[in-house]
């Protein structure tokens, strides 16, 4: 794994440089930058890779994962107090009897970066099927200190409306895995208390804006990929409403709207297969401050969207040889942008 050459990538704001930070990755899924400048990258098969001083090494102590279909070792997020606690969070597909489910784990990264210590599960989704798809699976630490985890419908469409399961929901837990008292369904019969919002299909992108609002990007069926502004207790409608159709061409649910169900902030038709979402807040690209970036797995570009209140609008598609199947996109501490190209097995840094 060696860095590549610096290339130019054209945008509406002129050329920016992209440099390959690490190449030769096997199905990379998520990336974070540590305070010392090194990177951690998850590979779906179950490896956590550390890149420091242009050298890659494997981090020991990761959880055992069910690396089948869309499952495996998925997201990674640093705790806000990582500099003092060394705590990080992982999501992964955890073996569950005859199937697997989305799980959230926490651990501390050893001082030398070689291993995870004190690995513990904070949350495990209720068994919701034995398929190997639609796990979600992003974890975001909110400004309230709570952890938000996105979970897909596991390919079982009606279960996204069944709140006795975690399928098709965003869950919210404390950093020790307990349920916050102010979650919307605490104390309600036949509703799992971790659920924060529901009616999602497969949210594979999630991030906060400058106000601390959580936004998600989720896969529709044939058409109907969505950006959603997540709200406490909200029902986002899947599969009762959708702007897409079944892969067979058949109608989904009751149409595009229904009482008590939220409208997307933006939707794509045709589907772009969104994965990885970041709302830019840095200074390196001041003209992009407050804009949303979403990776496209299907059409090989980075979508830039402008946010206006509760709505978002795609205003640019940033594409080049480097943007083959963009799985993750994050803002680095210096304001540069890191993104993963699964198609190239590479983490790139976009800078100026």
C-alpha positions as a printed Julia matrix, in Angstrom:
352×3 Matrix{Float64}:
   0.0     0.0     0.0
   1.74    3.14   -1.16
   0.57    6.69   -1.81
  -0.21    7.71   -5.37
   0.51   10.83   -7.36
  -1.25   14.16   -6.94
  -3.96   14.79   -9.54
  -6.31   17.64  -10.38
 -10.05   17.22   -9.95
 -12.29   19.8   -11.57
 -15.13   21.37   -9.57
 -17.46   24.33  -10.0
 -15.02   26.28   -7.85
 -12.04   25.44  -10.06
  -9.43   22.73   -9.81
  -8.57   21.04   -6.53
  -5.84   18.52   -5.9
  -6.48   14.92   -4.97
  -3.73   12.7    -3.63
  -3.94    8.97   -2.97
  -3.12    8.55    0.71
  -3.22    4.75    0.63
  -3.91    2.28   -2.18
  -4.44   -1.46   -2.43
  -7.27   -1.64    0.08
  -9.76   -4.53   -0.01
 -13.36   -3.27    0.07
 -12.67   -0.22    2.27
 -15.78    1.08    4.03
 -14.94    3.97    6.37
 -12.03    6.26    7.24
 -11.08    8.59   10.1
  -8.02   10.74   10.72
  -6.41   10.66   14.16
  -5.0    13.73   15.92
  -1.45   12.62   15.03
  -2.32   12.65   11.32
  -2.49    8.88   10.86
  -5.6     7.23    9.41
  -7.76    4.28   10.37
  -9.65    2.5     7.57
 -12.13   -0.35    7.93
 -12.17   -3.13    5.35
 -15.46   -4.96    5.06
 -13.87   -8.41    5.42
 -12.99   -7.53    9.02
  -9.67   -5.69    8.98
  -8.89   -2.35   10.59
  -5.91   -0.75    8.85
  -3.74    2.03   10.27
  -1.8     4.26    7.87
   1.06    6.23    9.4
   4.15    7.72    7.69
   3.05    6.16    4.37
   3.1     2.67    5.9
   0.07    0.46    6.54
  -0.36   -1.99    9.4
  -3.23   -4.06   10.71
  -4.81   -3.12   14.05
  -5.48   -6.15   16.26
  -8.47   -6.74   18.51
 -11.39   -6.0    16.15
 -14.7    -7.79   16.71
 -15.58  -10.97   14.84
 -17.84  -10.01   11.94
 -20.26  -11.75    9.58
 -18.57  -10.68    6.34
 -21.22  -11.84    3.9
 -23.12   -9.87    1.28
 -23.21   -6.26    2.47
 -22.14   -7.19    6.0
 -18.77   -7.0     7.68
 -16.71   -4.4     9.52
 -18.42   -1.16    8.54
 -18.24    2.32   10.09
 -15.67    3.89   12.4
 -16.0     7.17   14.32
 -13.7     8.79   16.85
 -15.2     9.93   20.12
 -15.05   13.69   20.51
 -12.75   13.21   23.49
 -10.49   10.74   21.64
  -7.41   12.87   22.32
  -7.74   12.11   26.03
  -9.72    8.83   26.13
  -8.5     7.07   22.92
 -12.13    5.89   22.52
 -13.56    5.02   19.11
 -16.79    3.47   17.9
 -17.3     0.74   15.29
 -20.39   -0.66   13.61
 -20.39   -4.16   12.17
 -22.61   -7.07   11.23
 -22.59   -9.36   14.23
 -23.31  -13.1    13.93
 -26.71  -13.87   15.49
 -27.6   -17.52   15.46
 -28.84  -18.22   11.94
 -28.2   -14.68   10.73
 -26.53  -11.42   11.68
 -27.47   -7.93   12.82
 -26.05   -4.44   13.06
 -24.01   -3.91   16.21
 -22.22   -0.94   17.77
 -18.97   -1.43   19.66
 -16.6     0.85   21.55
 -12.91    0.34   22.27
  -9.75    2.26   23.12
  -6.92    2.44   20.62
  -3.59    1.55   22.21
  -1.03    4.34   22.49
   1.09    2.83   19.73
  -1.97    2.33   17.5
  -1.41   -1.4    17.13
  -4.49   -2.81   18.85
  -7.96   -2.15   20.25
  -8.35   -2.5    23.99
 -11.43   -3.01   26.16
 -13.62   -3.87   23.19
 -17.28   -4.0    24.23
 -20.62   -4.04   22.46
 -22.83   -1.06   23.29
 -25.81   -2.06   21.17
 -26.97   -5.02   19.11
 -30.05   -4.89   16.91
 -32.88   -7.26   17.7
 -32.67  -10.24   15.33
 -34.59   -9.12   12.27
 -33.95  -11.68    9.56
 -31.23  -13.87    8.12
 -30.45  -11.89    4.98
 -27.0   -10.43    4.37
 -28.07   -6.99    3.15
 -29.27   -3.56    4.29
 -27.3    -3.28    7.55
 -27.03    0.54    7.4
 -24.59    1.28    9.04
 -23.17    4.62   10.25
 -22.5     5.82   13.76
 -22.5     9.53   14.63
 -21.83   11.12   18.01
 -24.36   13.91   18.38
 -23.68   17.26   19.97
 -25.75   15.91   22.87
 -23.12   13.22   23.45
 -25.49   10.45   22.37
 -24.67    7.88   19.68
 -26.9     7.59   16.62
 -26.69    4.37   14.58
 -28.4     3.83   11.22
 -29.93    0.41   10.48
 -31.42   -0.79    7.21
 -34.61   -2.79    6.75
 -32.54   -5.97    6.17
 -34.41   -6.53    2.92
 -37.69   -7.06    4.78
 -39.67   -4.0     3.68
 -42.63   -4.11    6.1
 -40.3    -4.45    9.1
 -39.26   -0.79    8.71
 -42.7     0.08   10.14
 -42.52   -2.56   12.87
 -41.13   -0.91   15.99
 -40.75   -4.23   17.8
 -37.67   -4.59   15.56
 -34.78   -2.22   14.97
 -34.97   -2.81   11.2
 -35.24    0.39    9.17
 -34.54    2.68   12.09
 -32.04    5.09   13.56
 -31.3     4.19   17.15
 -29.96    6.48   19.87
 -28.03    5.27   22.89
 -25.78    6.69   25.56
 -22.04    6.16   25.32
 -22.33    3.26   27.76
 -25.06    1.65   25.65
 -27.96    2.48   27.94
 -31.15    4.07   26.63
 -31.51    7.85   27.1
 -34.56    8.81   29.15
 -35.65   11.33   26.51
 -35.81    8.9    23.59
 -39.23    9.31   21.94
 -40.67    5.84   22.63
 -39.34    5.1    26.1
 -42.03    3.39   28.16
 -44.31    2.63   25.23
 -45.48   -0.95   24.9
 -44.37   -2.89   21.81
 -41.8    -0.28   20.8
 -38.06   -0.8    21.26
 -36.8     2.11   23.38
 -33.59    2.67   21.4
 -35.53    3.8    18.3
 -35.14    7.5    17.47
 -36.75    7.49   14.0
 -38.06    4.77   11.7
 -39.4     4.04    8.22
 -35.91    4.07    6.66
 -34.82    1.69    3.9
 -31.02    1.52    4.07
 -29.25    4.63    5.4
 -25.56    4.3     4.51
 -24.65    7.96    5.0
 -25.0    10.12    8.1
 -23.52   13.37    9.39
 -24.15   16.51   11.41
 -24.46   20.07   10.18
 -23.09   23.08   12.07
 -26.27   23.29   14.15
 -25.95   19.65   15.24
 -28.83   18.42   13.06
 -28.46   14.83   11.87
 -28.82   14.21    8.13
 -28.86   10.81    6.43
 -28.54    9.5     2.89
 -30.34    6.27    2.15
 -30.8     3.86   -0.7
 -34.18    3.72   -2.35
 -35.28    0.9    -4.57
 -35.34    1.74   -8.3
 -35.29    5.51   -7.96
 -36.1     7.24   -4.71
 -32.69    7.48   -3.03
 -33.15   10.07   -0.29
 -31.51   12.67    1.89
 -33.4    13.0     5.15
 -33.27   15.56    7.93
 -33.73   13.3    10.92
 -36.18   14.3    13.63
 -37.07   12.77   16.98
 -39.8    10.16   16.69
 -40.37   10.76   12.96
 -41.62    8.16   10.49
 -39.88    8.46    7.11
 -42.43    6.31    5.38
 -40.66    3.29    3.9
 -42.24    1.18    2.42
 -45.61    2.94    2.6
 -44.36    5.93    0.61
 -41.45    6.27   -1.79
 -40.35    8.2    -4.86
 -39.04    4.96   -6.36
 -40.54    1.76   -7.72
 -39.73   -1.89   -7.23
 -36.9    -3.29   -9.35
 -39.61   -5.1   -11.3
 -41.16   -1.71  -12.12
 -44.13   -2.24   -9.81
 -45.54    0.47   -7.56
 -44.29    0.78   -3.98
 -46.85    1.39   -1.25
 -49.39    4.19   -1.48
 -47.47    6.74   -3.52
 -45.18    9.6    -2.51
 -46.97   11.0     0.55
 -49.15    9.96    3.45
 -50.33   11.61    6.68
 -47.82   11.4     9.52
 -44.93   10.48    7.24
 -41.97   12.74    6.45
 -40.92   13.96    3.02
 -37.26   13.66    2.02
 -35.13   16.8     1.95
 -33.94   15.64   -1.48
 -34.38   12.55   -3.64
 -32.6    11.15   -6.68
 -34.28    9.48   -9.62
 -32.53    7.55  -11.1
 -30.87    6.18   -7.99
 -27.22    7.05   -7.39
 -26.66    4.47   -4.57
 -25.6     7.01   -1.92
 -23.08    6.04    0.73
 -21.18    8.4     2.99
 -22.46   11.87    3.9
 -20.62   14.89    5.26
 -21.7    18.49    5.83
 -18.6    20.62    5.29
 -17.67   23.02    8.08
 -13.98   23.7     7.4
 -11.97   26.69    6.18
  -9.92   25.18    3.35
 -12.92   25.47    1.01
 -14.87   28.47    2.4
 -17.19   28.51   -0.61
 -18.38   25.02    0.38
 -19.03   25.75    4.05
 -22.45   24.4     5.01
 -22.76   22.27    1.86
 -23.46   18.54    1.97
 -21.33   15.95    0.18
 -22.66   12.47   -0.61
 -20.77    9.69   -2.36
 -22.34    7.78   -5.26
 -21.57    4.1    -5.6
 -23.5     3.69   -8.83
 -22.53    6.72  -10.92
 -19.01    7.26   -9.54
 -19.19   10.86   -8.37
 -19.45   13.01   -5.27
 -22.74   14.89   -5.07
 -22.55   18.39   -3.62
 -25.84   19.7    -2.25
 -26.78   23.1    -0.9
 -28.91   23.07    2.25
 -31.73   25.56    2.64
 -33.7    25.14    5.85
 -35.2    21.65    5.79
 -34.42   21.05    2.11
 -31.33   20.16    0.12
 -30.63   20.53   -3.61
 -27.92   18.9    -5.69
 -25.86   21.63   -7.35
 -22.77   19.77   -8.54
 -21.41   16.35   -9.4
 -17.67   16.11   -8.74
 -16.25   13.25  -10.75
 -13.03   11.87  -12.11
 -11.06    8.65  -12.22
 -10.63    8.94   -8.47
 -14.36    8.86   -7.67
 -15.04    5.24   -8.64
 -17.69    3.96   -6.19
 -17.36    6.52   -3.4
 -18.17    4.74   -0.14
 -17.23    7.28    2.53
 -16.44   11.0     2.7
 -15.26   12.88    5.78
 -13.78   16.24    6.7
 -10.23   16.12    8.05
  -9.13   18.37   10.94
  -7.31   20.76    8.57
 -10.41   21.21    6.36
  -9.25   18.9     3.59
 -11.68   16.16    2.49
 -10.96   12.44    2.69
 -12.95   10.04    0.57
 -12.89    6.33   -0.16
 -13.05    4.93   -3.67
 -14.01    1.26   -3.43
 -13.49    0.94   -7.18
  -9.84    1.94   -6.81
  -9.27    0.48   -3.35
  -7.93    3.88   -2.35
  -8.34    6.66    0.19
  -7.89   10.08   -1.42
  -7.38   13.49    0.11
  -8.97   16.49   -1.63
  -7.13   19.71   -0.79
  -6.2    23.11   -2.08
